PDB file of C-alpha atoms in Angstrom:
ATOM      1  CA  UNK A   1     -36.257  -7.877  18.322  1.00  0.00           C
ATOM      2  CA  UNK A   2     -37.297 -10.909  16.792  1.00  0.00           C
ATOM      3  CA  UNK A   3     -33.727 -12.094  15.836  1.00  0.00           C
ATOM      4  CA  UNK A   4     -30.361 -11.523  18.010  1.00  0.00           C
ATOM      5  CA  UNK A   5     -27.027 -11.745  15.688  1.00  0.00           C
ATOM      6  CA  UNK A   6     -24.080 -12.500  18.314  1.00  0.00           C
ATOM      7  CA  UNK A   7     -20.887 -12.092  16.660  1.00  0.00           C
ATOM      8  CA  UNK A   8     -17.642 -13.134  16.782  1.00  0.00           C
ATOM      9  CA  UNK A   9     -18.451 -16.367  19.025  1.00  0.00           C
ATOM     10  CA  UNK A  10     -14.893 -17.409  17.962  1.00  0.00           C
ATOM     11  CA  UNK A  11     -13.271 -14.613  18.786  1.00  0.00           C
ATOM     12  CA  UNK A  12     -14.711 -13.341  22.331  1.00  0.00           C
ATOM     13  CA  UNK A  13     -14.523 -14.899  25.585  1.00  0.00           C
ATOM     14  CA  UNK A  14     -16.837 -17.631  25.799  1.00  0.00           C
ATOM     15  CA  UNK A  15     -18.087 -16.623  29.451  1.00  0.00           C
ATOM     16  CA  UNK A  16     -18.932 -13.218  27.647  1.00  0.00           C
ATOM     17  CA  UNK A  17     -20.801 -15.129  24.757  1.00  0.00           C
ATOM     18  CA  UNK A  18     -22.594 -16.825  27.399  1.00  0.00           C
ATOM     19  CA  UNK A  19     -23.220 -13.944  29.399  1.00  0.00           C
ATOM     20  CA  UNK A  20     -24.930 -12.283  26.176  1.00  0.00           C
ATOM     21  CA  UNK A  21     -27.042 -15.520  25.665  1.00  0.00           C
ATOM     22  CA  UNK A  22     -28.216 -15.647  28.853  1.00  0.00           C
ATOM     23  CA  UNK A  23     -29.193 -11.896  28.931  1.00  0.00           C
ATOM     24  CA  UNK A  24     -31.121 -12.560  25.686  1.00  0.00           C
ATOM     25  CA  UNK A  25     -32.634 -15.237  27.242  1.00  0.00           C
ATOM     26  CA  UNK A  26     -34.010 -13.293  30.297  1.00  0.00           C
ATOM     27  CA  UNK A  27     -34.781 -10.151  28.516  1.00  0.00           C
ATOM     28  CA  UNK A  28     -36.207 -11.948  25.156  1.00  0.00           C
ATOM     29  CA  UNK A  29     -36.938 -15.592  25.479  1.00  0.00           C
ATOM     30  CA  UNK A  30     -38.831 -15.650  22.050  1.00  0.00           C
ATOM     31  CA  UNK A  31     -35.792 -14.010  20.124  1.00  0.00           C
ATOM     32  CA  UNK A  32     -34.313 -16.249  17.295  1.00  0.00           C
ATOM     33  CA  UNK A  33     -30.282 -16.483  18.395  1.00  0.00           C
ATOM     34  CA  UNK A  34     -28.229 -16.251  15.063  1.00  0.00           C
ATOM     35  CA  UNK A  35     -24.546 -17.581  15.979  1.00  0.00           C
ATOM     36  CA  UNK A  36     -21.870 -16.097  13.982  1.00  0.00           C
ATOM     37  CA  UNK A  37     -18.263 -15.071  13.237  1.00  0.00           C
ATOM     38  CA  UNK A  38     -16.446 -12.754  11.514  1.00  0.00           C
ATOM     39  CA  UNK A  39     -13.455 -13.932   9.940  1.00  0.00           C
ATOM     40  CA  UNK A  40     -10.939 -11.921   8.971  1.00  0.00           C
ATOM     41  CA  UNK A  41      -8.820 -12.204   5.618  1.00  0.00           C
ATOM     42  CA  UNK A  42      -6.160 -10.190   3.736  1.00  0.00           C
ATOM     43  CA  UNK A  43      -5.536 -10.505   0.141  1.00  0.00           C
ATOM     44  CA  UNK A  44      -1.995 -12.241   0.557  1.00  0.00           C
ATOM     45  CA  UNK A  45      -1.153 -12.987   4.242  1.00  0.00           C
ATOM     46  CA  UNK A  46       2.312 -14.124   3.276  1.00  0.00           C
ATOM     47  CA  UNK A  47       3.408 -10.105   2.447  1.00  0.00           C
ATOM     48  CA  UNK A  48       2.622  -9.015   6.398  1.00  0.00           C
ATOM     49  CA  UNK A  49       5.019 -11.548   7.585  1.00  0.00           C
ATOM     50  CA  UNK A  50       7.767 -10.026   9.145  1.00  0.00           C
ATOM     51  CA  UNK A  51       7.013  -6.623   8.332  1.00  0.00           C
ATOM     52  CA  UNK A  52       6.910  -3.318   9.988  1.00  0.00           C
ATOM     53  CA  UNK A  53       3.174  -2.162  10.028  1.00  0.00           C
ATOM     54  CA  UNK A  54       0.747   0.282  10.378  1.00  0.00           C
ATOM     55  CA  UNK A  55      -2.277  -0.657  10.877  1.00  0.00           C
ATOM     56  CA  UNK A  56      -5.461   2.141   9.874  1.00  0.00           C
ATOM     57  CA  UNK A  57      -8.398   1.107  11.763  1.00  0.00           C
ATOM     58  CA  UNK A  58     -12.261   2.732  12.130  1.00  0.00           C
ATOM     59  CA  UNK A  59     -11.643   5.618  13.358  1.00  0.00           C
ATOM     60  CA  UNK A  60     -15.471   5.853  15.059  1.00  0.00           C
ATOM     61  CA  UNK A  61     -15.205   2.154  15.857  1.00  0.00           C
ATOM     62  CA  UNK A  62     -11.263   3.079  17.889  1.00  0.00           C
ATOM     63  CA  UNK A  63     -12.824   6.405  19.210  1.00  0.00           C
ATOM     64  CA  UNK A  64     -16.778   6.128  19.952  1.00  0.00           C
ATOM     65  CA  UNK A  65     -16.718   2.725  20.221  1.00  0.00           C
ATOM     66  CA  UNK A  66     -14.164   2.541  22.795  1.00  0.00           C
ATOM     67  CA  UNK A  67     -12.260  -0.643  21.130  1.00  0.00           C
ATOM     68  CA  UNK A  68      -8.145  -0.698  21.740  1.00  0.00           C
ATOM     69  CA  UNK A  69      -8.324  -2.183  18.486  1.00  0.00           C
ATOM     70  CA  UNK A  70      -9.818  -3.623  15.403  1.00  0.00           C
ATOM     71  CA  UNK A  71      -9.577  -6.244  12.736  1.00  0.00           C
ATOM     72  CA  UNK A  72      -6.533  -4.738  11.182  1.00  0.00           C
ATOM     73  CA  UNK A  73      -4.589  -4.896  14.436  1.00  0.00           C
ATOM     74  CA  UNK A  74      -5.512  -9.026  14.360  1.00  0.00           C
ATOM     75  CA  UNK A  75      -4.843  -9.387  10.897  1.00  0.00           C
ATOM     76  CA  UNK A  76      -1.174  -7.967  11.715  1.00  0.00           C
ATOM     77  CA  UNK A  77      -1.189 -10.341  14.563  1.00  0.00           C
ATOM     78  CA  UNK A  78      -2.581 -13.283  13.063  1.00  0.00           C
ATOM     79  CA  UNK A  79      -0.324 -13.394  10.335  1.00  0.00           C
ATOM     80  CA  UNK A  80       2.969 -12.753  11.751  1.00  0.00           C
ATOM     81  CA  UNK A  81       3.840  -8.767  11.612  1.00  0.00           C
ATOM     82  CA  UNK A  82       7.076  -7.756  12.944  1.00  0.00           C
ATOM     83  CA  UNK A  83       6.012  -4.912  14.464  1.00  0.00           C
ATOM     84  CA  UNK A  84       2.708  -3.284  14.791  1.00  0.00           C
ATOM     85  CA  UNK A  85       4.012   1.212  13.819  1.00  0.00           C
ATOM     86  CA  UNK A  86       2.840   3.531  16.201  1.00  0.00           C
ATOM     87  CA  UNK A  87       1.694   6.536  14.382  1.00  0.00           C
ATOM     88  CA  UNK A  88       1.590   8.441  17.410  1.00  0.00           C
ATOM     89  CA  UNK A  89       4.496  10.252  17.340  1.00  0.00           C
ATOM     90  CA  UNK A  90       4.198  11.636  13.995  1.00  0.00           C
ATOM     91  CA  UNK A  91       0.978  12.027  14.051  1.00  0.00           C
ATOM     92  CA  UNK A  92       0.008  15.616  12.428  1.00  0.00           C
ATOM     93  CA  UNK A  93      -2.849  18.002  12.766  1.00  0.00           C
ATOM     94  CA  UNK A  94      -6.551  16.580  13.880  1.00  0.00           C
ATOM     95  CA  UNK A  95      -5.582  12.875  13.943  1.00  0.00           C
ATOM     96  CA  UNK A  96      -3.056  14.266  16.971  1.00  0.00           C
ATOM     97  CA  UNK A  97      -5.678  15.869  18.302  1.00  0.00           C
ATOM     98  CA  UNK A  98      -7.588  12.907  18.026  1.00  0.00           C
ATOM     99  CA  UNK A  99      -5.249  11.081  19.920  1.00  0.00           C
ATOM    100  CA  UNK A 100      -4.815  13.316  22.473  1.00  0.00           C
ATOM    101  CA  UNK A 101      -8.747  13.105  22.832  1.00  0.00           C
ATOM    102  CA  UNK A 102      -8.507   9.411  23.176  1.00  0.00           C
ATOM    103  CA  UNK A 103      -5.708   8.209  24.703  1.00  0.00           C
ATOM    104  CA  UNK A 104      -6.760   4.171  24.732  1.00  0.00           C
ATOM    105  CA  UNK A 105      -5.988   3.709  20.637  1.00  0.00           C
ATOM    106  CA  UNK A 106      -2.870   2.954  21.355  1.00  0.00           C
ATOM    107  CA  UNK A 107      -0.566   2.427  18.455  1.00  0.00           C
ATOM    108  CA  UNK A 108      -3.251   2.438  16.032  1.00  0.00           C
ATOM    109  CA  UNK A 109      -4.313   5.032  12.913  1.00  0.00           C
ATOM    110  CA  UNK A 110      -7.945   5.580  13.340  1.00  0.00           C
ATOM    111  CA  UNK A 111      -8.702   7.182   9.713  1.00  0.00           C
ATOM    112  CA  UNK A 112     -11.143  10.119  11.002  1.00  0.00           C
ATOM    113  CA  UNK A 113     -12.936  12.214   8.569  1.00  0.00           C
ATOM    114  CA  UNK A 114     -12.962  12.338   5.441  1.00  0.00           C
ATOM    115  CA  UNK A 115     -12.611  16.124   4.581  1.00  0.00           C
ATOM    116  CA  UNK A 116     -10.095  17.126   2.203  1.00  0.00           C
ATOM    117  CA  UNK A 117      -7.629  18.347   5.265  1.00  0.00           C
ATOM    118  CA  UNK A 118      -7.971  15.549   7.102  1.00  0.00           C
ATOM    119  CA  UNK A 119      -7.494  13.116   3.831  1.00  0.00           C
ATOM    120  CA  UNK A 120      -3.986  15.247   3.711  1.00  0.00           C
ATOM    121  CA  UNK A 121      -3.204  14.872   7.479  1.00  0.00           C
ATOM    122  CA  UNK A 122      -4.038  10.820   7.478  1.00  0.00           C
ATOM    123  CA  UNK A 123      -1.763  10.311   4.229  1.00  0.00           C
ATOM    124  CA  UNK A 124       1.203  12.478   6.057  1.00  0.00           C
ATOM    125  CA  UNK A 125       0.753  10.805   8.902  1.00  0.00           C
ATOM    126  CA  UNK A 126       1.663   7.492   7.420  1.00  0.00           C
ATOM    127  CA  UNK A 127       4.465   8.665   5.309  1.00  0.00           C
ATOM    128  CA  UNK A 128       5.860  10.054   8.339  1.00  0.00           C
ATOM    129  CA  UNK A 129       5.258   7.199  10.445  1.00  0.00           C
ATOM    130  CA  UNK A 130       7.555   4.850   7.399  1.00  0.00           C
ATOM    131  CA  UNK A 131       5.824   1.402   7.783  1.00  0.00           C
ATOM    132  CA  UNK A 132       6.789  -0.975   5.384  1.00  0.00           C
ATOM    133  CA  UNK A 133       3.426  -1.835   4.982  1.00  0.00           C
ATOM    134  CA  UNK A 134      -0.435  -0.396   5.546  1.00  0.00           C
ATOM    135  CA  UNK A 135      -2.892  -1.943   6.239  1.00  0.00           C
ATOM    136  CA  UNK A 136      -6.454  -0.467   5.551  1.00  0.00           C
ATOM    137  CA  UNK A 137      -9.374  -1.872   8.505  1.00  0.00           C
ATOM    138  CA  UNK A 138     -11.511   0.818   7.474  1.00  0.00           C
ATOM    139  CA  UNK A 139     -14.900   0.630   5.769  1.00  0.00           C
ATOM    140  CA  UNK A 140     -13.895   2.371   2.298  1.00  0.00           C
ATOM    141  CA  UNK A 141     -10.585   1.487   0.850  1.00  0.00           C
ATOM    142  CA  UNK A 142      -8.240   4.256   1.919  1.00  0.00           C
ATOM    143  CA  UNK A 143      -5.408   3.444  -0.311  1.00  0.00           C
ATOM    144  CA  UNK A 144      -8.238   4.331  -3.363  1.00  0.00           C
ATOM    145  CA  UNK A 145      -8.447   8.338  -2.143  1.00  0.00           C
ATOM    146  CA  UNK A 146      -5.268   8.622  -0.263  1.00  0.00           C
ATOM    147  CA  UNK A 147      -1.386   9.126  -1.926  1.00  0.00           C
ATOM    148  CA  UNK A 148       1.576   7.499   0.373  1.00  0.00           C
ATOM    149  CA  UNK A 149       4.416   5.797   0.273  1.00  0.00           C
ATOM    150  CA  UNK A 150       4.435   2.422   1.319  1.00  0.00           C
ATOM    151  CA  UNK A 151       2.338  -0.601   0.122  1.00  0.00           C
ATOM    152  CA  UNK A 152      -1.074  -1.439   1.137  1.00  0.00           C
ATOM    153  CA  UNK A 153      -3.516  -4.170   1.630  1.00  0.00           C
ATOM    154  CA  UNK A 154      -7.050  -4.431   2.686  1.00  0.00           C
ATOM    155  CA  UNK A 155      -8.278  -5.886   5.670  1.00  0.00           C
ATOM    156  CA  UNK A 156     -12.048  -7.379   5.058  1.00  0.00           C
ATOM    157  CA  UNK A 157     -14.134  -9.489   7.575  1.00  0.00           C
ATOM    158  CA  UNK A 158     -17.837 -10.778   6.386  1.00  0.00           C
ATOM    159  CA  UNK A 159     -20.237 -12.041   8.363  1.00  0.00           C
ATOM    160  CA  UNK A 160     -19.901 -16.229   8.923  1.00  0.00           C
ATOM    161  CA  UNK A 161     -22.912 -18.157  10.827  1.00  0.00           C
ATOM    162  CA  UNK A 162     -22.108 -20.415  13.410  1.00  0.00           C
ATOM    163  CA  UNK A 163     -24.977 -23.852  12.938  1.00  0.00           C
ATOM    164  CA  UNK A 164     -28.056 -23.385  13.048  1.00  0.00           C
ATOM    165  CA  UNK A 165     -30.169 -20.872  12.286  1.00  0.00           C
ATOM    166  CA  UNK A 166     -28.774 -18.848   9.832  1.00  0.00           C
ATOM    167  CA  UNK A 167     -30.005 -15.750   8.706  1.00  0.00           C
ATOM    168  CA  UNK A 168     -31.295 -17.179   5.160  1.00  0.00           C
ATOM    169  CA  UNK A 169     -33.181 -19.663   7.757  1.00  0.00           C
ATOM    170  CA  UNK A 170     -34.809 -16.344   9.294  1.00  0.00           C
ATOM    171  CA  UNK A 171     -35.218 -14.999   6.682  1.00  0.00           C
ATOM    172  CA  UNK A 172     -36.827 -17.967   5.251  1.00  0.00           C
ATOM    173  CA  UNK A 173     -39.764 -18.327   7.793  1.00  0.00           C
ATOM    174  CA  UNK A 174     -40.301 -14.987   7.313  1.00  0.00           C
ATOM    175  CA  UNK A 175     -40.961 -14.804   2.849  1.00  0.00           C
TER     176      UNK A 175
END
């Protein structure tokens, strides 16, 4: 590659950034090293404080991936959720099977799917799991094709370069 984006420099261990700089190094000494973060925001922080949540992450990104968690779970963190609702216990149909499958999500909704059955089974499952709020770490806005219950609020990270070069810089050399 002629460009390396490492992400979330702000986030991850730094011996693990540097670990990934120095293998770019060795494997691709001519690469251009793009620094970056990925914030993450919520529409109104204030309304997850103290609040009983469940938190719908990636479901490929929880189960694929092999993450314990995603931005939702530190949006909940960051800003001060009482609890974090497992959704294991009432979890129905293919999203229990997809936690018996993969046993690291922990207390976590991975939204997996998107059939009309499984729509069904991801909307019961929160109702049944009684949060007092959801929120949505998924790539489409759930809350727009799914019926439940309790409030929601989107979870949204975009891509935030750390100095110099930036992509536009890339980019720039390259036009």
């Amino acid at each position: 590659a002629d460009v390396v984006v490492v992400n979330k420099i702000g986030t991850a261990d730094p011996a693990d950034v540097a670990t990934v700089l120095d293998n770019i190094a060795a494997a691709n000494p001519k690469a251009t090293v793009v620094r970056a973060n990925s914030p993450i925001t919520v529409d109104d922080p204030s309304a997850v404080a103290g609040k009983r949540v469940l938190v719908v992450e990636d479901g490929p990104t929880l189960t694929h991936g092999d993450m314990a968690y995603g931005a939702g779970t530190v949006a909940a963190r960051r800003h001060g959720a009482a609890e974090i609702v497992d959704p294991r216990p009432v979890a129905v149909g293919s999203i229990a099977g997809t936690f018996a499958q993969y046993p690291h999500i922990g207390p976590l909704l991975p939204a997996m799917g998107y059939s009309d059955a499984q729509m069904q089974e991801l909307s019961a499952t929160i109702d049944a799991a009684d949060p007092d709020l959801v929120l949505v770490a998924t790539p489409i806005d759930l809350s727009r094709l799914l019926s439940f219950r309790a409030p929601s609020m989107r979870v949204r990270y975009e891509l935030e370069e750390a100095g110099s070069p930036t992509l536009s810089d890339v980019l720039a050399s390259v036009g």
